[in-house]
Short mmCIF file of C-alpha atoms in Angstrom, two decimals:
data_model
loop_
_atom_site.label_atom_id
_atom_site.label_comp_id
_atom_site.label_asym_id
_atom_site.label_seq_id
_atom_site.Cartn_x
_atom_site.Cartn_y
_atom_site.Cartn_z
CA MET A 12 0.00 0.00 0.00
CA ALA A 13 1.14 3.55 -0.69
CA ALA A 14 1.55 5.80 2.34
CA GLY A 15 -1.85 6.80 3.65
CA LEU A 16 -3.72 10.05 3.71
CA LYS A 17 -6.43 11.68 5.78
CA PHE A 18 -9.75 12.58 4.20
CA VAL A 19 -11.75 15.32 5.91
CA THR A 20 -15.52 15.38 5.53
CA SER A 21 -18.62 15.53 7.70
CA ASN A 22 -20.57 13.61 5.03
CA GLU A 23 -20.69 9.88 5.73
CA GLY A 24 -21.91 8.96 2.23
CA LYS A 25 -18.98 10.80 0.72
CA TRP A 26 -16.53 9.04 3.05
CA PHE A 27 -18.04 5.66 2.07
CA GLU A 28 -17.50 6.35 -1.64
CA VAL A 29 -13.99 7.72 -1.20
CA SER A 30 -12.77 4.95 1.10
CA ARG A 31 -13.99 2.23 -1.31
CA LEU A 32 -12.35 4.01 -4.19
CA LEU A 33 -8.98 4.63 -2.54
CA SER A 34 -8.70 1.15 -1.09
CA SER A 35 -9.36 -0.31 -4.55
CA MET A 36 -6.40 1.78 -5.74
CA GLY A 37 -4.15 0.64 -2.93
CA ILE A 38 -4.18 3.91 -0.98
CA GLU A 39 -4.72 3.78 2.79
CA CYS A 40 -7.09 6.42 4.00
CA GLU A 41 -8.23 7.63 7.41
CA TRP A 42 -11.52 9.46 7.98
CA VAL A 43 -11.32 12.78 9.82
CA ARG A 44 -14.94 13.57 10.59
CA ALA A 45 -14.97 17.36 10.69
CA ARG A 46 -16.58 20.31 8.99
CA LEU A 47 -14.30 22.85 7.30
CA THR A 48 -14.97 26.42 6.28
CA GLU A 49 -16.05 26.72 2.65
CA VAL A 50 -15.76 30.05 0.91
CA GLN A 51 -18.62 31.31 -1.27
CA SER A 52 -17.37 31.06 -4.81
CA ASP A 53 -18.66 29.91 -8.19
CA ASP A 54 -15.34 28.10 -8.57
CA LEU A 55 -15.13 24.68 -6.88
CA THR A 56 -11.36 24.64 -7.36
CA GLU A 57 -11.00 27.74 -5.20
CA ILE A 58 -13.29 26.24 -2.53
CA ALA A 59 -11.28 23.00 -2.44
CA ARG A 60 -7.98 24.90 -2.32
CA THR A 61 -8.95 27.05 0.67
CA SER A 62 -10.43 24.04 2.48
CA ALA A 63 -7.23 22.04 1.89
CA ILE A 64 -5.15 24.88 3.36
CA GLU A 65 -7.43 24.96 6.41
CA ALA A 66 -7.32 21.15 6.74
CA TYR A 67 -3.51 21.20 6.62
CA GLY A 68 -3.44 23.83 9.37
CA LYS A 69 -5.76 21.77 11.57
CA PHE A 70 -4.78 18.18 10.86
CA GLY A 71 -1.33 18.31 9.25
CA GLY A 72 -0.08 16.95 5.97
CA ARG A 73 -1.15 14.36 3.48
CA VAL A 74 -4.69 15.50 3.86
CA ALA A 75 -7.45 15.63 1.25
CA VAL A 76 -10.80 17.42 1.04
CA GLU A 77 -13.43 17.30 -1.67
CA ASP A 78 -16.13 19.67 -2.83
CA ALA A 79 -18.68 18.76 -5.48
CA GLY A 80 -21.66 20.33 -7.18
CA LEU A 81 -24.41 19.60 -9.66
CA PHE A 82 -24.54 22.13 -12.51
CA VAL A 83 -27.78 22.21 -14.50
CA GLU A 84 -27.32 23.83 -17.92
CA ALA A 85 -30.88 25.20 -18.25
CA LEU A 86 -30.58 26.78 -14.78
CA ARG A 87 -27.32 28.63 -15.58
CA GLY A 88 -25.33 26.17 -13.48
CA PHE A 89 -27.63 26.21 -10.43
CA PRO A 90 -27.27 24.73 -7.80
CA GLY A 91 -23.52 24.45 -8.49
CA PRO A 92 -21.24 25.05 -5.50
CA TYR A 93 -24.29 25.43 -3.23
CA SER A 94 -25.76 22.01 -4.03
CA SER A 95 -25.58 20.85 -0.43
CA TYR A 96 -27.50 23.91 0.86
CA VAL A 97 -30.04 23.67 -1.95
CA HIS A 98 -30.53 19.96 -1.21
CA ARG A 99 -31.15 20.78 2.47
CA THR A 100 -33.75 23.46 1.65
CA ILE A 101 -35.76 23.02 -1.55
CA GLY A 102 -34.41 19.48 -2.07
CA ILE A 103 -34.91 17.18 -5.02
CA GLU A 104 -38.56 18.17 -5.17
CA GLY A 105 -37.61 21.84 -5.62
CA LEU A 106 -35.05 21.04 -8.32
CA LEU A 107 -37.61 18.98 -10.25
CA LYS A 108 -40.16 21.79 -9.92
CA LEU A 109 -37.63 24.20 -11.45
CA MET A 110 -37.09 21.70 -14.27
CA SER A 111 -40.77 21.03 -14.94
CA GLY A 112 -41.55 21.81 -18.57
CA VAL A 113 -37.85 22.30 -19.33
CA GLU A 114 -36.75 20.26 -22.33
CA ASP A 115 -33.01 20.73 -21.99
CA ARG A 116 -32.22 18.28 -19.14
CA ARG A 117 -28.41 18.39 -19.54
CA ALA A 118 -26.41 18.64 -16.33
CA HIS A 119 -23.00 17.72 -14.99
CA PHE A 120 -21.46 16.94 -11.67
CA LEU A 121 -18.09 18.48 -10.89
CA SER A 122 -15.73 17.37 -8.16
CA ALA A 123 -12.66 19.20 -6.88
CA VAL A 124 -10.23 17.36 -4.59
CA GLY A 125 -7.80 19.53 -2.65
CA PHE A 126 -4.66 17.78 -1.39
CA ALA A 127 -1.97 19.15 0.94
CA ASP A 128 1.29 17.20 1.24
CA SER A 129 3.37 17.03 4.41
CA ASP A 130 5.03 20.38 3.55
CA GLY A 131 1.66 22.09 3.05
CA ASN A 132 1.91 22.29 -0.75
CA VAL A 133 -1.61 22.24 -2.14
CA VAL A 134 -2.73 20.71 -5.46
CA VAL A 135 -6.32 20.52 -6.72
CA PHE A 136 -7.63 17.74 -9.00
CA THR A 137 -10.98 17.89 -10.75
CA GLY A 138 -13.36 15.40 -12.30
CA ARG A 139 -16.55 15.77 -14.31
CA ALA A 140 -19.50 13.50 -15.08
CA ASP A 141 -21.95 14.56 -17.79
CA GLY A 142 -25.55 13.43 -17.82
CA ARG A 143 -29.12 14.59 -17.49
CA ILE A 144 -31.79 15.31 -14.90
CA ALA A 145 -34.37 12.52 -14.60
CA ASP A 146 -38.10 13.30 -14.61
CA ALA A 147 -38.55 11.77 -11.16
CA PRO A 148 -36.23 10.53 -8.38
CA ARG A 149 -35.17 6.87 -8.60
CA GLY A 150 -33.01 4.78 -6.26
CA SER A 151 -31.85 5.17 -2.69
CA SER A 152 -28.08 4.74 -2.62
CA GLY A 153 -25.58 7.58 -2.71
CA PHE A 154 -26.57 11.00 -1.41
CA GLY A 155 -27.53 14.51 -2.47
CA PHE A 156 -28.96 14.78 -5.98
CA ASP A 157 -27.89 11.24 -6.98
CA PRO A 158 -31.56 10.06 -7.36
CA VAL A 159 -32.18 12.50 -10.24
CA PHE A 160 -28.84 12.33 -12.10
CA VAL A 161 -28.53 9.88 -15.00
CA PRO A 162 -24.93 9.76 -16.30
CA GLU A 163 -24.28 9.67 -20.05
CA GLY A 164 -24.65 6.22 -21.61
CA GLU A 165 -26.74 4.96 -18.69
CA THR A 166 -30.46 4.68 -18.01
CA ARG A 167 -30.06 4.32 -14.23
CA THR A 168 -29.55 7.22 -11.83
CA PHE A 169 -26.47 7.32 -9.59
CA ALA A 170 -28.78 6.31 -6.72
CA GLU A 171 -29.75 3.10 -8.55
CA MET A 172 -26.12 1.94 -8.68
CA THR A 173 -23.90 0.31 -6.11
CA VAL A 174 -21.06 2.47 -4.86
CA ASP A 175 -18.58 0.47 -6.99
CA GLU A 176 -20.69 1.00 -10.12
CA LYS A 177 -20.95 4.72 -9.41
CA ASN A 178 -17.19 4.85 -8.87
CA LEU A 179 -16.64 3.46 -12.37
CA PHE A 180 -17.48 6.83 -13.85
CA SER A 181 -18.41 9.43 -11.25
CA HIS A 182 -16.92 12.94 -11.16
CA ARG A 183 -15.55 12.19 -7.67
CA ALA A 184 -13.87 8.97 -8.77
CA LYS A 185 -12.20 10.77 -11.69
CA ALA A 186 -10.81 13.49 -9.42
CA PHE A 187 -9.54 10.95 -6.89
CA ARG A 188 -7.99 8.87 -9.66
CA SER A 189 -5.91 11.91 -10.64
CA LEU A 190 -4.89 12.38 -7.01
CA THR A 191 -3.90 8.72 -6.78
CA GLU A 192 -1.74 8.96 -9.90
CA HIS A 193 -0.09 12.02 -8.40
CA LEU A 194 0.61 10.15 -5.14
CA LEU A 195 1.96 7.06 -6.89
CA ARG A 196 4.27 9.15 -9.11
CA ARG A 197 5.78 10.78 -6.02
CA ARG A 198 6.40 7.62 -4.02
CA MET B 22 -21.02 65.01 10.92
CA ALA B 23 -19.67 62.09 12.90
CA ALA B 24 -16.28 60.73 11.84
CA GLY B 25 -16.66 58.80 8.61
CA LEU B 26 -16.41 55.18 7.72
CA LYS B 27 -15.63 53.07 4.67
CA PHE B 28 -18.26 50.75 3.22
CA VAL B 29 -17.00 47.84 1.16
CA THR B 30 -19.24 46.35 -1.53
CA SER B 31 -19.11 45.50 -5.21
CA ASN B 32 -22.89 46.07 -5.46
CA GLU B 33 -23.72 49.56 -6.67
CA GLY B 34 -27.41 49.33 -5.67
CA LYS B 35 -26.40 48.46 -2.14
CA TRP B 36 -23.96 51.36 -1.98
CA PHE B 37 -26.70 53.72 -3.19
CA GLU B 38 -29.05 52.63 -0.38
CA VAL B 39 -26.39 52.71 2.31
CA SER B 40 -24.97 56.11 1.34
CA ARG B 41 -28.43 57.73 1.36
CA LEU B 42 -29.18 56.18 4.70
CA LEU B 43 -25.94 57.13 6.41
CA SER B 44 -25.90 60.68 5.11
CA SER B 45 -29.47 61.15 6.43
CA MET B 46 -28.10 60.07 9.82
CA GLY B 47 -25.15 62.44 9.65
CA ILE B 48 -22.48 59.78 9.06
CA GLU B 49 -19.89 60.40 6.35
CA CYS B 50 -19.24 57.34 4.26
CA GLU B 51 -16.77 56.43 1.54
CA TRP B 52 -17.37 53.66 -1.01
CA VAL B 53 -14.65 51.02 -1.34
CA ARG B 54 -15.65 49.12 -4.46
CA ALA B 55 -14.24 45.66 -3.83
CA ARG B 56 -15.35 42.08 -3.52
CA LEU B 57 -14.57 40.28 -0.26
CA THR B 58 -14.43 36.58 0.50
CA GLU B 59 -17.70 35.28 1.93
CA VAL B 60 -17.71 32.00 3.82
CA GLN B 61 -20.44 29.42 3.15
CA SER B 62 -22.63 29.48 6.22
CA ASP B 63 -26.32 29.46 7.04
CA ASP B 64 -25.54 32.24 9.51
CA LEU B 65 -25.35 35.75 8.01
CA THR B 66 -23.77 37.05 11.22
CA GLU B 67 -20.80 34.75 10.76
CA ILE B 68 -20.46 35.77 7.10
CA ALA B 69 -20.50 39.47 8.00
CA ARG B 70 -18.00 38.94 10.83
CA THR B 71 -15.42 37.16 8.69
CA SER B 72 -15.87 39.71 5.87
CA ALA B 73 -15.37 42.59 8.34
CA ILE B 74 -12.13 41.00 9.59
CA GLU B 75 -10.93 40.67 5.98
CA ALA B 76 -11.97 44.25 5.17
CA TYR B 77 -10.06 45.56 8.20
CA GLY B 78 -6.96 43.67 7.07
CA LYS B 79 -7.19 45.11 3.58
CA PHE B 80 -8.51 48.64 4.09
CA GLY B 81 -7.92 49.46 7.75
CA GLY B 82 -10.29 50.56 10.45
CA ARG B 83 -13.72 52.12 10.65
CA VAL B 84 -14.84 49.85 7.89
CA ALA B 85 -18.27 48.26 7.35
CA VAL B 86 -19.53 45.38 5.22
CA GLU B 87 -23.06 44.05 4.81
CA ASP B 88 -24.51 40.71 3.87
CA ALA B 89 -28.21 40.14 3.31
CA GLY B 90 -30.53 37.33 2.32
CA LEU B 91 -34.15 36.56 1.57
CA PHE B 92 -35.51 33.69 3.66
CA VAL B 93 -38.72 32.09 2.37
CA GLU B 94 -40.56 30.15 5.08
CA ALA B 95 -42.17 27.55 2.78
CA LEU B 96 -38.74 26.85 1.20
CA ARG B 97 -37.01 26.18 4.55
CA GLY B 98 -35.22 29.52 4.38
CA PHE B 99 -34.05 29.21 0.76
CA PRO B 100 -32.35 31.16 -0.83
CA GLY B 101 -31.05 32.67 2.45
CA PRO B 102 -27.32 33.48 2.52
CA TYR B 103 -27.00 32.44 -1.15
CA SER B 104 -29.60 34.92 -2.43
CA SER B 105 -27.14 36.68 -4.68
CA TYR B 106 -26.04 33.44 -6.38
CA VAL B 107 -29.64 32.23 -6.70
CA HIS B 108 -30.63 35.57 -8.21
CA ARG B 109 -27.80 35.27 -10.76
CA THR B 110 -28.83 31.75 -11.78
CA ILE B 111 -32.53 30.83 -11.49
CA GLY B 112 -33.50 34.46 -10.79
CA ILE B 113 -36.87 35.85 -9.81
CA GLU B 114 -38.52 33.59 -12.37
CA GLY B 115 -37.07 30.50 -10.68
CA LEU B 116 -38.12 31.67 -7.23
CA LEU B 117 -41.69 32.29 -8.43
CA LYS B 118 -41.74 28.85 -10.07
CA LEU B 119 -40.76 27.28 -6.76
CA MET B 120 -43.56 29.25 -5.09
CA SER B 121 -46.23 28.40 -7.66
CA GLY B 122 -49.17 26.76 -5.93
CA VAL B 123 -47.65 27.52 -2.51
CA GLU B 124 -50.15 29.23 -0.22
CA ASP B 125 -47.77 30.21 2.55
CA ARG B 126 -46.04 33.26 1.00
CA ARG B 127 -44.33 34.44 4.21
CA ALA B 128 -40.71 35.53 3.87
CA HIS B 129 -38.22 37.83 5.53
CA PHE B 130 -35.11 39.70 4.56
CA LEU B 131 -32.20 39.64 7.00
CA SER B 132 -29.25 42.00 6.96
CA ALA B 133 -26.02 41.65 8.91
CA VAL B 134 -23.64 44.62 9.06
CA GLY B 135 -20.08 43.87 10.19
CA PHE B 136 -18.11 46.82 11.52
CA ALA B 137 -14.41 46.96 12.45
CA ASP B 138 -13.17 49.98 14.42
CA SER B 139 -9.69 51.45 14.08
CA ASP B 140 -8.30 48.83 16.51
CA GLY B 141 -9.82 45.96 14.52
CA ASN B 142 -12.57 45.18 17.05
CA VAL B 143 -15.51 43.70 15.15
CA VAL B 144 -19.21 44.10 16.01
CA VAL B 145 -22.12 42.76 13.96
CA PHE B 146 -25.56 44.43 13.81
CA THR B 147 -28.61 42.75 12.31
CA GLY B 148 -31.95 43.91 10.94
CA ARG B 149 -35.03 42.06 9.75
CA ALA B 150 -37.98 42.94 7.50
CA ASP B 151 -40.99 40.60 7.44
CA GLY B 152 -43.26 40.33 4.47
CA ARG B 153 -44.47 38.04 1.73
CA ILE B 154 -43.58 36.90 -1.78
CA ALA B 155 -45.69 38.58 -4.49
CA ASP B 156 -47.37 36.50 -7.22
CA ALA B 157 -45.46 38.37 -9.94
CA PRO B 158 -42.56 40.85 -10.05
CA ARG B 159 -43.46 44.54 -9.77
CA GLY B 160 -41.28 47.65 -9.91
CA SER B 161 -37.77 48.36 -11.08
CA SER B 162 -35.91 50.14 -8.28
CA GLY B 163 -33.65 48.42 -5.76
CA PHE B 164 -31.93 45.17 -6.69
CA GLY B 165 -32.01 41.41 -6.15
CA PHE B 166 -35.37 40.02 -5.08
CA ASP B 167 -36.87 43.47 -4.32
CA PRO B 168 -39.49 43.15 -7.13
CA VAL B 169 -41.17 40.17 -5.42
CA PHE B 170 -40.93 41.20 -1.75
CA VAL B 171 -43.90 43.01 -0.20
CA PRO B 172 -43.07 44.19 3.34
CA GLU B 173 -45.69 43.83 6.09
CA GLY B 174 -48.31 46.57 6.13
CA GLU B 175 -47.59 47.50 2.50
CA THR B 176 -49.10 46.53 -0.85
CA ARG B 177 -46.08 47.67 -2.88
CA THR B 178 -42.93 45.66 -3.40
CA PHE B 179 -39.55 47.09 -2.36
CA ALA B 180 -38.89 47.70 -6.06
CA GLU B 181 -41.95 49.95 -6.30
CA MET B 182 -40.57 52.29 -3.61
CA THR B 183 -38.01 55.04 -3.74
CA VAL B 184 -34.78 54.33 -1.90
CA ASP B 185 -35.87 56.67 0.92
CA GLU B 186 -39.21 54.85 1.28
CA LYS B 187 -37.46 51.48 1.34
CA ASN B 188 -35.03 52.82 3.94
CA LEU B 189 -37.95 53.65 6.23
CA PHE B 190 -38.35 49.99 7.09
CA SER B 191 -35.89 47.75 5.27
CA HIS B 192 -33.77 45.10 7.03
CA ARG B 193 -30.63 46.90 5.83
CA ALA B 194 -31.76 50.26 7.21
CA LYS B 195 -32.51 48.66 10.60
CA ALA B 196 -29.05 47.09 10.81
CA PHE B 197 -27.34 50.34 9.78
CA ARG B 198 -29.41 52.30 12.28
CA SER B 199 -28.02 50.08 15.03
CA LEU B 200 -24.50 50.68 13.73
CA THR B 201 -25.13 54.44 13.68
CA GLU B 202 -26.35 54.44 17.29
CA HIS B 203 -23.22 52.50 18.22
CA LEU B 204 -20.99 55.05 16.44
CA LEU B 205 -22.76 58.05 17.98
CA ARG B 206 -22.54 56.57 21.50
CA ARG B 207 -18.78 56.18 21.10
CA ARG B 208 -18.04 59.66 19.82
#
């Protein structure tokens, strides 16, 4: 196994996905269950970078954080970086109401993984999954807007897949795969 | 006139309201047109506090910042602290779509003013305006969600009022009035 890293999140579903993914890539990972400050920005990369700097200050090096968002084309990118807040308030029901009568269902998930090494150097890796907004929620695995997101080339939503299936092509898995390559190169 | 202060915002409509208000209270005010970092938080007070600390670091003392949000009861407080982002993306049209068929139209605006004195001590003042969401947008003054907010005891929206009328009872005016009392007490 490559030397381990800490992953900081307060979201258990996210930890579950990330730990499965990293262990399948031979990276040891420890869960730091904590909430970090997130800046308000339309740019996930900036949010992940500032969170990684904060995480390094609090928990020391070889630490990773992740921020993700669902960007709906017809809604000018809404809910984007504020997907978690929007999910907590208007929820899936609210998103589907906004999309009622809207023909263009295209959307994408973005993930930004911020990583700080033991010297506090920060790198950000991103991943993207394109797809569309379903007409109604389906499935119960995953979290957030997974029940209404159908990735390209699939008929199932993310919430109708097992975590390993979702990790085959999710935005988060792509970003973490880039991090893993980075870690393995530097061993 | 009482000794002046700097007000930091990138929003010209907000500056217009605040400058009218402060000059009517005998407080000199200078516009610093800049964008500050805002943390992601459901608590406007925390957002205003961290922005005031940043503003003090950048521009020095006797500096004020303001953060405001529209909280719709039936939408669990959405769009709240992210009102500006929500306005930029789904806009008034999106908000009205979310409220279509919703009987409970109650909503309130909150304002949090962060003030740092010349020693960097930070105080936050808040103000609230209760009202309801109109069925359709009306009026063109103000900014943000003003065209769909009807304050209690009124039939007009904020956007159908002059800035001086709005300042008679807006959330922002209440918060700045508290700041003014604080400044006058300390003269």
